[in-house]
Tab-separated table of C-alpha atoms and ligand atoms in Angstrom:
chain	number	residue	atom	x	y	z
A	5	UNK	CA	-89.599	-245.074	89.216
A	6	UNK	CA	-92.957	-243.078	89.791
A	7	UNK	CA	-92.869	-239.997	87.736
A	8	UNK	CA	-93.341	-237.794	90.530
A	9	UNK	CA	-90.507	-239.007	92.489
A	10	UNK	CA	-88.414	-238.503	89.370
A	11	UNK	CA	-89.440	-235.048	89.393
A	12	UNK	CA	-88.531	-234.469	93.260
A	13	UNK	CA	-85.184	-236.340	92.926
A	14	UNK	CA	-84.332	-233.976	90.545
A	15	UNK	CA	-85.916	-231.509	92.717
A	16	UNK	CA	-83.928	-232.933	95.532
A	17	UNK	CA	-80.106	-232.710	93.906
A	18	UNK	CA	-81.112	-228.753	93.736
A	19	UNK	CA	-81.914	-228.700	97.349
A	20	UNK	CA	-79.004	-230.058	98.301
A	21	UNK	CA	-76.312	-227.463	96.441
A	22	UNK	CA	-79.077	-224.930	98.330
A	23	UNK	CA	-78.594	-226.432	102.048
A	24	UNK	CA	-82.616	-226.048	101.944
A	25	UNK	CA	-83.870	-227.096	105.172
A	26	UNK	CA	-86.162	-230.770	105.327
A	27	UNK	CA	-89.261	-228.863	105.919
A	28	UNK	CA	-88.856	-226.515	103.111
A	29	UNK	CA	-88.548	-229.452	100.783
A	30	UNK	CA	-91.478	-230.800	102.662
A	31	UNK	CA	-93.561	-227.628	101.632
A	32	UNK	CA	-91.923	-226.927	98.494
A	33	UNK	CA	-92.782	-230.584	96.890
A	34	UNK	CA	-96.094	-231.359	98.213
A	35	UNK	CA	-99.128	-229.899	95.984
A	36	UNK	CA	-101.803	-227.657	97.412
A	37	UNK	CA	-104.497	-229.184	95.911
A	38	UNK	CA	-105.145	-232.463	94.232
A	39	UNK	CA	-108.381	-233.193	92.490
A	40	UNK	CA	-109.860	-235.966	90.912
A	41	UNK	CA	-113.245	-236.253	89.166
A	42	UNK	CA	-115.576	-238.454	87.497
A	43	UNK	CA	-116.249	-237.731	83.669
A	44	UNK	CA	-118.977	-238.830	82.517
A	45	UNK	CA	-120.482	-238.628	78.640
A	46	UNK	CA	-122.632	-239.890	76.314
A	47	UNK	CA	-120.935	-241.949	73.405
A	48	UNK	CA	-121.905	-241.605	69.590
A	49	UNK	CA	-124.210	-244.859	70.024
A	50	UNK	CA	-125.608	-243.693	73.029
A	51	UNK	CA	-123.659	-245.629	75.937
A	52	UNK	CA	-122.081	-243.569	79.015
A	53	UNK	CA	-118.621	-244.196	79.543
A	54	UNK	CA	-116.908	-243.045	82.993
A	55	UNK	CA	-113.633	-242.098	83.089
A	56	UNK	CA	-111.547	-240.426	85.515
A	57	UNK	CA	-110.252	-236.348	85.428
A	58	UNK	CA	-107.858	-235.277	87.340
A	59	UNK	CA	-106.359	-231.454	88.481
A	60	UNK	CA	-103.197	-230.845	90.234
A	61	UNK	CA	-102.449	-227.271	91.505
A	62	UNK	CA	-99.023	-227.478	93.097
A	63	UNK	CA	-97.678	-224.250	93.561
A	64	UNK	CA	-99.223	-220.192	94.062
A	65	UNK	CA	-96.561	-218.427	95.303
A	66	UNK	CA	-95.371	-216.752	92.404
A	67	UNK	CA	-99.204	-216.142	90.856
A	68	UNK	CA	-102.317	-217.545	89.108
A	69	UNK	CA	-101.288	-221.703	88.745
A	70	UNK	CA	-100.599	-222.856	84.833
A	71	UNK	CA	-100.270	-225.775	83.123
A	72	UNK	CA	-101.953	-228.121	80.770
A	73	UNK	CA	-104.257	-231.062	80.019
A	74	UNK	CA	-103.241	-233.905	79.165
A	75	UNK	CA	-105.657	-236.650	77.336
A	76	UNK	CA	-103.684	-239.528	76.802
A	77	UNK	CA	-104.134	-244.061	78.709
A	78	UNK	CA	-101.240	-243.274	80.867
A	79	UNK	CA	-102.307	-239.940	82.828
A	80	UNK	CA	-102.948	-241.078	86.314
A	81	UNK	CA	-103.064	-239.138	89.441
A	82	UNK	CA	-99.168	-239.287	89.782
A	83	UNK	CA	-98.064	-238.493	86.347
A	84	UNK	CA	-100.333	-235.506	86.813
A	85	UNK	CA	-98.576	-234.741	90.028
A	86	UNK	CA	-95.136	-234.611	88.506
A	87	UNK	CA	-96.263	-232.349	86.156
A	88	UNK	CA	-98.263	-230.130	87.821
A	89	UNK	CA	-94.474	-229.397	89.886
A	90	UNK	CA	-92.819	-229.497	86.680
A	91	UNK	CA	-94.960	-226.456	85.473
A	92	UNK	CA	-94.086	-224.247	88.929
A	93	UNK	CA	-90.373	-225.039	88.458
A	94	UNK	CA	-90.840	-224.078	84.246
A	95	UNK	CA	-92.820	-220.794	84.869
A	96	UNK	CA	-90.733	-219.758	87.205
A	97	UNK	CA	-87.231	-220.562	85.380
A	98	UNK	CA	-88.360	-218.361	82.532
A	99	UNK	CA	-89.764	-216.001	85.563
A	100	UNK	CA	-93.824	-215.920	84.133
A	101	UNK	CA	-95.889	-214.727	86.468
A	102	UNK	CA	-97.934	-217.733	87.744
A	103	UNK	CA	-97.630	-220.941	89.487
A	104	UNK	CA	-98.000	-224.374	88.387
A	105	UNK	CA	-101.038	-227.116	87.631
A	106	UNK	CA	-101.608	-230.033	85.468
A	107	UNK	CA	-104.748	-231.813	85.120
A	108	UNK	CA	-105.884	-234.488	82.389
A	109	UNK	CA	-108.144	-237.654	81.572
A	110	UNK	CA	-107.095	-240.773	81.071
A	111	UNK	CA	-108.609	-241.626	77.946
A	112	UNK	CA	-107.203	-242.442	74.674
A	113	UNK	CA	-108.540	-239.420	72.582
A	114	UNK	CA	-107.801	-241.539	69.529
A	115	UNK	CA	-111.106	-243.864	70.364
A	116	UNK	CA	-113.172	-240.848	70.128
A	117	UNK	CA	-115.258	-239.001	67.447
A	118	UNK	CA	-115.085	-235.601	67.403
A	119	UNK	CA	-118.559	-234.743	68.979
A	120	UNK	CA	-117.279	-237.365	71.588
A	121	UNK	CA	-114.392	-235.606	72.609
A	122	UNK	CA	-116.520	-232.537	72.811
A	123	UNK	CA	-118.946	-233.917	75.463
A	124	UNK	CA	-116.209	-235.440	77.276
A	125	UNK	CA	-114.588	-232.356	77.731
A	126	UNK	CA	-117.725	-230.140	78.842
A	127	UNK	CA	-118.255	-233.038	81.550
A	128	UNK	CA	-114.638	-232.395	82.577
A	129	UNK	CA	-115.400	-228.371	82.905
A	130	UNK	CA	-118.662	-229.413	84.866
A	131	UNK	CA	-116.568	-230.916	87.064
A	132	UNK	CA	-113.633	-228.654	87.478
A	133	UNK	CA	-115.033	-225.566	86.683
A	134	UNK	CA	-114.910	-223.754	90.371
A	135	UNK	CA	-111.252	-224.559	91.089
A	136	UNK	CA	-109.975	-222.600	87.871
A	137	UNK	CA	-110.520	-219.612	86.416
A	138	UNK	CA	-108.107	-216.646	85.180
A	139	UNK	CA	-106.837	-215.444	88.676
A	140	UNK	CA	-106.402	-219.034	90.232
A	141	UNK	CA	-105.647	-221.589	87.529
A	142	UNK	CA	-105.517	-221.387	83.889
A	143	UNK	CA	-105.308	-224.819	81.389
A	144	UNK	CA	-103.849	-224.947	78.084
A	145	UNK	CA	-103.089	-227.909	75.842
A	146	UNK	CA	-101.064	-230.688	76.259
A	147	UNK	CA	-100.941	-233.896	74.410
A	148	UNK	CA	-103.899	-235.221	72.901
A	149	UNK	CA	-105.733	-231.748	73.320
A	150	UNK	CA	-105.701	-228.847	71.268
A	151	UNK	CA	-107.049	-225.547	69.985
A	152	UNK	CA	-110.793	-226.793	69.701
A	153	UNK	CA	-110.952	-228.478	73.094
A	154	UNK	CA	-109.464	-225.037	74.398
A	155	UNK	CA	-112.743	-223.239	72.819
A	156	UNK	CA	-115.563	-226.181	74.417
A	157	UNK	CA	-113.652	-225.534	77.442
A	158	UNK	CA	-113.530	-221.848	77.715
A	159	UNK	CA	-117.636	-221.765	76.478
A	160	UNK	CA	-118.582	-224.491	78.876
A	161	UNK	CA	-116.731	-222.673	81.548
A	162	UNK	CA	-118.229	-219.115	80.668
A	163	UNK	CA	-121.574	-220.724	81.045
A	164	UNK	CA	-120.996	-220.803	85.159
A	165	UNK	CA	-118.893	-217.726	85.098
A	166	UNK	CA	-119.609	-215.308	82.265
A	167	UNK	CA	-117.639	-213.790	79.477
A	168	UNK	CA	-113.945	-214.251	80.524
A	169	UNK	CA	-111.297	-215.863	77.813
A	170	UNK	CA	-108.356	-215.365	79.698
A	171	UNK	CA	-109.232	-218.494	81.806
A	172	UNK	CA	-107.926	-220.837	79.193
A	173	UNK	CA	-104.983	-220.235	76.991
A	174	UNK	CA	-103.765	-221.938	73.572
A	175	UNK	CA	-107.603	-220.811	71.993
A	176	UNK	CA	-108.004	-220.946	68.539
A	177	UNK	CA	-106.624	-217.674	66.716
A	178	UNK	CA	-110.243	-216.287	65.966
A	179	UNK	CA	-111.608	-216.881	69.548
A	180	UNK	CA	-108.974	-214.912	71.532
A	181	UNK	CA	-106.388	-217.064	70.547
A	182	UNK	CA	-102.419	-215.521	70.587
A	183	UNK	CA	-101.071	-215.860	67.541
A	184	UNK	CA	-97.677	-218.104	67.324
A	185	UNK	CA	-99.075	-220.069	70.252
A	186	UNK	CA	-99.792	-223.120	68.468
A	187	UNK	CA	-95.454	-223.220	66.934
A	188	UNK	CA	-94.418	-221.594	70.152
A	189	UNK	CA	-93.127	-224.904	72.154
A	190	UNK	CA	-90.983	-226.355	68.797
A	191	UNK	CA	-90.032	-222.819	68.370
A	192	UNK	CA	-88.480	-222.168	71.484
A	193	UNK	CA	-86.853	-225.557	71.535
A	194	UNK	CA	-85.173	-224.620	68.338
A	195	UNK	CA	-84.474	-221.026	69.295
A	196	UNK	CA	-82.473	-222.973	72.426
A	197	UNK	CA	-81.104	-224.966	70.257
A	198	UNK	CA	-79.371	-222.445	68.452
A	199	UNK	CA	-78.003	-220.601	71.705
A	200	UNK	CA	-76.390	-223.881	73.360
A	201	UNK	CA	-74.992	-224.752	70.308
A	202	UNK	CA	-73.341	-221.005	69.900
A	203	UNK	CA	-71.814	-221.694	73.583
A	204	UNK	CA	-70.492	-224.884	72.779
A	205	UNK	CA	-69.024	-223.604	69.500
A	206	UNK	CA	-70.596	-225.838	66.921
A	207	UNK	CA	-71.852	-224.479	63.716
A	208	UNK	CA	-75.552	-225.591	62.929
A	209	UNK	CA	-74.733	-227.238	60.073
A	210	UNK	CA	-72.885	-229.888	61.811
A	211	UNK	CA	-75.008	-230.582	63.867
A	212	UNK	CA	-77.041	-233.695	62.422
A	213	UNK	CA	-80.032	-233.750	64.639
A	214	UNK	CA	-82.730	-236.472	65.417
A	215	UNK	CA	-85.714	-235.694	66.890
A	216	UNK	CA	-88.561	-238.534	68.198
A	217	UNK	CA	-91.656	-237.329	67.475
A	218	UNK	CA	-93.645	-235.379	64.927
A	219	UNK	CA	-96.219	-233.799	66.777
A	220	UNK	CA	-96.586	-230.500	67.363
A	221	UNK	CA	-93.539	-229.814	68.941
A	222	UNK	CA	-91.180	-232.099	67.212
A	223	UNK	CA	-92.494	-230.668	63.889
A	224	UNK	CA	-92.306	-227.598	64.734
A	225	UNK	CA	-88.884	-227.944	66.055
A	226	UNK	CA	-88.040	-229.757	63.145
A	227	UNK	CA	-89.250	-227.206	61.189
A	228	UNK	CA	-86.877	-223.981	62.647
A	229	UNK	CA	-83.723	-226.802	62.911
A	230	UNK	CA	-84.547	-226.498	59.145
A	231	UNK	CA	-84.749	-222.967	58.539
A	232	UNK	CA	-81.548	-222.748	60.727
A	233	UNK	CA	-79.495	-224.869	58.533
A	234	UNK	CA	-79.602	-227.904	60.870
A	235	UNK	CA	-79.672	-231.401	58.881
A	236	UNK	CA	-82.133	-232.859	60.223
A	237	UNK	CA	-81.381	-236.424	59.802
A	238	UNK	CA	-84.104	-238.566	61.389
A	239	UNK	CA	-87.815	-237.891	62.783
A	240	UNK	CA	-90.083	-240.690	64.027
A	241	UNK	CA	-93.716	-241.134	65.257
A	242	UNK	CA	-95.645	-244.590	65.867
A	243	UNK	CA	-95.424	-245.831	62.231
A	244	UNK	CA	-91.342	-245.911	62.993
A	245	UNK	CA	-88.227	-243.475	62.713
A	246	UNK	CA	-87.462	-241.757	59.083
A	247	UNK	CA	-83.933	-241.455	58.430
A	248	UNK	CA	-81.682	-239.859	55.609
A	249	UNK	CA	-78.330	-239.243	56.648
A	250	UNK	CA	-78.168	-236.675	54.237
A	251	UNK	CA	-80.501	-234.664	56.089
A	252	UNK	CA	-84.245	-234.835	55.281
A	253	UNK	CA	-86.138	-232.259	53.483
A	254	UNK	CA	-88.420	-231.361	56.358
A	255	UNK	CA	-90.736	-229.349	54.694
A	256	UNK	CA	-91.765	-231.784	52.549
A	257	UNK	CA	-92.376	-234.170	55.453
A	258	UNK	CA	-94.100	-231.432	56.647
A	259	UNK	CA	-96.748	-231.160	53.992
A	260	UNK	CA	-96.820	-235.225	53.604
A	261	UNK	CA	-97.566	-235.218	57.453
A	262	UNK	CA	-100.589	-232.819	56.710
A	263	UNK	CA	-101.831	-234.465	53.338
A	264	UNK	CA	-101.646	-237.746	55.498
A	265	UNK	CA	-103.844	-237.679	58.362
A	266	UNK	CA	-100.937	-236.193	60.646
A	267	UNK	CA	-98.839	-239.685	60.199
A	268	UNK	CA	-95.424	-240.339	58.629
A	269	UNK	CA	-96.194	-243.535	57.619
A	270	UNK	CA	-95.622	-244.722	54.124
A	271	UNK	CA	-93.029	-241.283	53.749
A	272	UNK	CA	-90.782	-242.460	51.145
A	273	UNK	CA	-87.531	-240.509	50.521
A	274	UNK	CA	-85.911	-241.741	53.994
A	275	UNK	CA	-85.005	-244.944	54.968
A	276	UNK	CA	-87.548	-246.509	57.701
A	277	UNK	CA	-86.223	-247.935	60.980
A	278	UNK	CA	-88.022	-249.179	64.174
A	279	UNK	CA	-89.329	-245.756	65.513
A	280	UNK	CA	-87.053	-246.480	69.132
A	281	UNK	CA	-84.154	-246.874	67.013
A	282	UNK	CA	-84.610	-243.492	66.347
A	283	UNK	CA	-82.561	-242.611	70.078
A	284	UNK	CA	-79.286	-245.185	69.487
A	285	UNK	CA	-78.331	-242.832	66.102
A	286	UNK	CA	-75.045	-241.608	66.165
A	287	UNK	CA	-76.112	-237.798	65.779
A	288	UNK	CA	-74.521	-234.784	67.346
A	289	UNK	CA	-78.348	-233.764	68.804
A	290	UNK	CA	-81.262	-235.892	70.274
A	291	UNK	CA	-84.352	-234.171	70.669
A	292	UNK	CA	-86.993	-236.294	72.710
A	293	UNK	CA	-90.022	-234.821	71.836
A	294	UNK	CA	-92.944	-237.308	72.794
A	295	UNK	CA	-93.725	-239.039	75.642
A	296	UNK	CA	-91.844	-238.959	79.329
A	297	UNK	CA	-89.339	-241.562	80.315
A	298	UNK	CA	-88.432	-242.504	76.864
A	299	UNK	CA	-84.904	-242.725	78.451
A	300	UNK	CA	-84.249	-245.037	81.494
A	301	UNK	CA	-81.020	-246.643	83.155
A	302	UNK	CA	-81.724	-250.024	80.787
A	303	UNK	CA	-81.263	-248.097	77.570
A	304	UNK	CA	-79.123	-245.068	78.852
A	305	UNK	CA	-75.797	-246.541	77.859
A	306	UNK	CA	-77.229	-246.925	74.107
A	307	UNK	CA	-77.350	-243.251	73.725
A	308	UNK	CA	-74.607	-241.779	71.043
A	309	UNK	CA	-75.973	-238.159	71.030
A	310	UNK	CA	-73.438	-235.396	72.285
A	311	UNK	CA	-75.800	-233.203	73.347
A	312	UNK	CA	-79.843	-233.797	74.544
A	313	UNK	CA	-82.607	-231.146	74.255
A	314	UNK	CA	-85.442	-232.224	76.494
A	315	UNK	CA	-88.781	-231.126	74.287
A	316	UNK	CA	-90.860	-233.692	75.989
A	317	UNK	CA	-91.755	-233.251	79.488
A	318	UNK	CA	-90.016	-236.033	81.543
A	319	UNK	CA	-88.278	-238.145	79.189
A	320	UNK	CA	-84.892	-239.117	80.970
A	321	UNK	CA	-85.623	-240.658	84.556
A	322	UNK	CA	-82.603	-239.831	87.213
A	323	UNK	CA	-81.115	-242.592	86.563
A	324	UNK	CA	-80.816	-242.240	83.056
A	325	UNK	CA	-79.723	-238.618	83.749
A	326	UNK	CA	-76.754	-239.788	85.854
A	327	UNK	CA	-75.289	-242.445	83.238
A	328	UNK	CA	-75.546	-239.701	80.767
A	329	UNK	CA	-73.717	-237.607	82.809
A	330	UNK	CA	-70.996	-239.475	83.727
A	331	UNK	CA	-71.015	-240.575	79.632
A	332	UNK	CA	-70.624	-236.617	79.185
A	333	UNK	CA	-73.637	-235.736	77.215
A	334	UNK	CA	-75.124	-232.192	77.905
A	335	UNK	CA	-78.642	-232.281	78.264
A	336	UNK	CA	-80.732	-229.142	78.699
A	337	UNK	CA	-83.668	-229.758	80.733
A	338	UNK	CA	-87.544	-229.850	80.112
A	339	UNK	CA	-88.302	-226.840	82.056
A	340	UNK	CA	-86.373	-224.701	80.238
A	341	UNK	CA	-86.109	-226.492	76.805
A	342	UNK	CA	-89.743	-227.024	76.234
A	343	UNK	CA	-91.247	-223.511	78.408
A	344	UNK	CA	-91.480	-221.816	74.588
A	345	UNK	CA	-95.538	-223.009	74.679
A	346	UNK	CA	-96.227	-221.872	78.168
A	347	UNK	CA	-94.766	-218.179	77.818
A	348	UNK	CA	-96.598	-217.544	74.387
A	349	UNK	CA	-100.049	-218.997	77.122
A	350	UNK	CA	-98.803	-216.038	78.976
A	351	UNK	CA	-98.493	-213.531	76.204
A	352	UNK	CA	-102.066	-214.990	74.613
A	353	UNK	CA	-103.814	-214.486	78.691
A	354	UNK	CA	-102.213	-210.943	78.944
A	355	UNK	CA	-103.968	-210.064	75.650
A	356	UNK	CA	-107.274	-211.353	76.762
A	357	UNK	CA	-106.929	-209.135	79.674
A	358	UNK	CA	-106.087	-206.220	77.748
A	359	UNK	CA	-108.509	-207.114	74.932
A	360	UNK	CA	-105.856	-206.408	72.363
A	361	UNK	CA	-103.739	-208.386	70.008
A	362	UNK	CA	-100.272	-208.564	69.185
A	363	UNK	CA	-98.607	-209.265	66.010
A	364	UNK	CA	-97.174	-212.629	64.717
A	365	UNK	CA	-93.360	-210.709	64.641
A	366	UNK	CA	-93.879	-209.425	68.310
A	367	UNK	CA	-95.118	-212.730	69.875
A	368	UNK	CA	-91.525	-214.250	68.493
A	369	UNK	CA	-89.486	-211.557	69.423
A	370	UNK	CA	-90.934	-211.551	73.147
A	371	UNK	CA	-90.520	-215.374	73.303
A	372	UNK	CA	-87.104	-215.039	71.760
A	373	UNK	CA	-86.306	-212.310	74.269
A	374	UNK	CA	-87.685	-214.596	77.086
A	375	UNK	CA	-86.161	-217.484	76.221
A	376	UNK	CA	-82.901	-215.747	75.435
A	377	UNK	CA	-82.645	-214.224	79.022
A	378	UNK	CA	-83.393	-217.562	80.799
A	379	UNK	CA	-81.495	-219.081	78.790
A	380	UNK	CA	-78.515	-216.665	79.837
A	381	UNK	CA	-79.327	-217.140	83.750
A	382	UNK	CA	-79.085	-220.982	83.589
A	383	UNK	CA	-75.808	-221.014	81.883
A	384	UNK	CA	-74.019	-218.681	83.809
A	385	UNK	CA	-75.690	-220.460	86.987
A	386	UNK	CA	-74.604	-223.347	86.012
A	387	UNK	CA	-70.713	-222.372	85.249
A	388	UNK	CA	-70.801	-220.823	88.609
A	389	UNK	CA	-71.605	-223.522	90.813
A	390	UNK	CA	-70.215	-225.789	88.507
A	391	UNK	CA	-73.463	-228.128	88.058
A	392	UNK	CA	-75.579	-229.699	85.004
A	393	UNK	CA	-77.749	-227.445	83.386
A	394	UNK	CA	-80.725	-229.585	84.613
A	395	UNK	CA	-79.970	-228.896	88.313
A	396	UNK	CA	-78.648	-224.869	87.365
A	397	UNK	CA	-82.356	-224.384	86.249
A	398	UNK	CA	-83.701	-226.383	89.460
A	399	UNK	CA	-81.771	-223.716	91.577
A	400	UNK	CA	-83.045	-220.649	89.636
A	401	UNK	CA	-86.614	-221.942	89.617
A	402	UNK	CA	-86.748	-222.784	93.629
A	403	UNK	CA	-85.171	-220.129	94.522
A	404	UNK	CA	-87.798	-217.560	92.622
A	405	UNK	CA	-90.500	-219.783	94.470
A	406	UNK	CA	-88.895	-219.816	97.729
A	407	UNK	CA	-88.116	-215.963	97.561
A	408	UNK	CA	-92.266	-215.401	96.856
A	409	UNK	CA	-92.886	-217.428	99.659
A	410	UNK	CA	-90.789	-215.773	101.839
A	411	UNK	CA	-92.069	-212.567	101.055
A	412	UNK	CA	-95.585	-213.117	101.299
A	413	UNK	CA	-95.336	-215.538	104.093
A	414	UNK	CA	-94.946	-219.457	104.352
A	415	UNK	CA	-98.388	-220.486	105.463
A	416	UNK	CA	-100.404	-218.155	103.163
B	14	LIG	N1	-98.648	-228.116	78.237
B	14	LIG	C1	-97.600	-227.198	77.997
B	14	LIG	C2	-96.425	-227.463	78.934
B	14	LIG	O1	-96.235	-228.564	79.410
B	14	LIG	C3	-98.079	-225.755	78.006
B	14	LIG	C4	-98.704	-225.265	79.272
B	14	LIG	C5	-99.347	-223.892	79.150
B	14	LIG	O2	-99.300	-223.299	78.099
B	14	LIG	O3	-99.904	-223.443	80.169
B	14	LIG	O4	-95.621	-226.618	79.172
C-alpha cells in the first residue's frame, strides 16, 4: 500500500464515526500545494549530481504549515505526501498553532561528505526558498537531517529574505536554537509512555520494553524509559537488535553509541540478534522508532507486544493495524506519540519571535503540560465513542481542522 493512502485510510475510519460528507474528505485529504525541484550540487571531486527535492504543504487552516525534511533513498513524492497530512493531523491533535508540510530529498545522506551535504542543501533552499518562510511554512529536521543543516538552511534562506530565524526550527542551541529540542521527540514518547501505562495500571518496572532504533528518538526514548525505571530489554539499529533480558544499562549504550560513530555495533554486554527480530520479542512494550511500515499484514501476526507506541512516523500500515486490533494490542498512534519534537519547533519559533529564551526546566514542563493535555483528550475521546486510540486522535485532529475551516471559510 502507498503511504499516502495508508495515511487517508486511517484518515478515512475517522470520517466515517464523523458522518463527514464525500466532499469534505475530498478537501480535507488533498494537499494545497505540491512541489518538486531539481537539486543540483557540486560533489567533493567536482562532478554535479541531480537529485530530486520535494515540498508538500497540505493543510493552512489552523496556521503557518510545519513539518520536516526528510533526506533519506526512499522519500518520493508520495511518502512526502503522507507526511505532509500526517503533520496537519499531529499539530493539530496536540492543538499547535500551524498547519502541516513535509518536504525532503531523496538522497542517501550517508554517501555524502560534510561540505557535500552543505551544498546540497543551499541548492534545495535556492529552490524552495519563496514557498516558506515563518508565516507560511516552517521546516525542521527529520531523518537524515539535523541541527547543522537547520543553520545552512536558515543562512541560505536569509540571504533572499533577511534576518529572520524563526523560518526554520530545530537550529543549533547557539544560533536561535530552543533548548530541549534536539531530546524533545524521545522525550515525549517516554513522557506518553508513562501516562498510558498509569491508565492501564501497570507499574514501569514491568514493563520490559523494546524499542527499534537508536537514533535520536529511540535513544532518547530509551534514555527517559531508563530514568523511569523501565527495563529496557532490547534496542536495535542496522548492525542488528541488542538484547539482555535483564534489562540493558542504557546509559552505557548511550555513551558506546557516541564513542562509536553513532552505531551499536560490536556493543558487547547484550546478546545480538537479527535487528528485525527485534519486533517478534515477547515484551510488554514495542516502540517502533525508525522507519515507516516496519509493520505490515505479512508480519502482523508475529507481534507479542501488549501494547505499541508509534515513535516512528508510519510504521504499522492499516492492515497491520487491524490484525493488531483484533489480536488486542493497544497502540497509540504517531501523531500523538511522536508530536514531542514538533511542539518543542513551536516553543523554539515562538522564541525567535520574541527574541528571548527559555530555560531547559520550562521547555519540559510546557511539553509535559502539552503532551499531558492531549494526551487526556484522546483517551477520554476514545472511551467515549468507544474507538482505538489511533482513530480517537484522527477525530480530535479533523475536527480542530474542520472547525478552522469553517470559521474562516472553505475556499479561502
Ligand atoms: N520531523 C518531525 C516530525 O515528524 C518534527 C517536525 C517539526 O518539528 O516541525 O514530527
Amino acid at each position: 500500500m502507498r503511504a499516502s493512502e495508508s495515511t487517508n485510510l486511517y484518515f478515512s475510519q475517522a470520517a466515517d464515526q464523523m458522518q463527514m460528507p464525500d466532499w469534505m474528505r475530498k478537501l480535507l485529504t488533498t494537499p494545497k500545494r505540491e512541489v518538486t525541484v531539481q537539486v543540483a550540487f557540486e560533489r567533493d571531486d567536482g562532478r554535479i549530481e541531480t537529485v530530486l527535492g520535494y515540498r508538500v504543504q497540505h493543510d493552512n487552516a489552523r496556521g503557518p504549515m510545519k513539518g520536516g525534511l526528510r533526506y533519506h533513498p526512499a522519500v518520493d513524492l508520495d511518502e512526502v505526501r503522507a507526511l505532509a497530512s500526517l503533520m496537519t493531523w499531529k499539530t493539530a491533535v496536540v492543538d499547535l498553532p500551524y498547519g502541516g508540510a513535509k518536504g525532503g530529498i531523496g538522497i542517501d545522506p550517508k554517501t555524502l561528505s560534510k561540505r557535500e551535504m552543505e551544498r546540497m542543501t543551499r541548492s534545495f533552499v535556492d529552490q524552495i526558498h519563496e514557498i516558506v518562510g515563518p508565516d507560511s511554512d516552517i521546516p525542521a529536521p527529520d531523518m537524515g537531517t539535523n541541527h547543522e543543516v537547520m543553520a545552512w538552511f536558515r543562512n541560505q534562506w536569509e540571504k533572499y529574505h533577511g534576518f529572520n530565524p524563526a523560518v526554520i526550527t530545530g537550529k543549533p542551541v547557539e544560533e536561535y536554537g530552543a533548548r530541549g529540542r534536539e531530546e524533545a521527540t524521545g522525550r515525549g514518547v517516554g513522557t506518553l509512555a508513562v501516562k498510558l501505562l498509569k491508565r492501564i495500571n501497570v507499574k514501569p518496572e514491568q514493563c520490559r520494553t523494546a524499542i527499534q532504533g537508536f537514533g535520536n528518538v529511540g535513544s532518547h526514548a530509551a534514555k527517559y524509559l531508563y530514568e523511569a525505571a523501565f527495563p529496557v530489554v532490547a534496542v536495535s539499529d542496522v548492525s542488528g537488535a541488542y538484547v539482555n533480558p535483564k534489562g540493558l544499562n542504557i546509559p552505557e549504550v548511550f555513551s558506546y553509541v557516541i564513542k562509536n560513530k553513532g552505531s551499536l555495533e560490536g556493543y558487547k554486554n547484550a546478546e545480538r540478534i537479527p535487528a528485525d527480530e527485534l519486533l517478534y520479542l515477547d515484551v510488554d512494550l514495542l516502540i517502533p522508532a525508525a522507519l515507516g511500515d516496519v509493520i505490515t499484514a505479512t508480519n502482523a501476526g508475529k507481534i507479542r507486544a501488549k501494547t505499541i507506541i508509534e515513535a516512528a512516523n508510519g510504521p504499522i500500515d492499516p492492515e497491520a493495524d487491524k490484525i493488531l486490533s483484533d489480536k488486542r494490542i493497544m497502540i497509540l498512534p504517531d501523531i500523538l506519540a511522536n508530536a514531542g519534537g514538533v511542539t518543542v519547533s513551536y516553543f523554539e519559533w515562538a522564541q525567535n519571535r520574541q527574541h528571548y529564551k527559555w530555560s531547559l526546566d520550562r521547555v519540559r514542563q510546557e511539553l509535559d503540560r502539552t503532551l499531558s493535555d492531549a494526551f487526556e483528550n484522546v483517551w477520554q475521546e476514545s472511551s467515549t465513542r468507544n474507538v482505538s486510540l489511533r482513530t480517537a486522535a484522527f477525530i480530535l485532529a479533523i475536527s480542530r481542522v474542520q472547525r478552522a475551516s469553517e470559521l474562516a471559510g472553505w475556499l479561502v
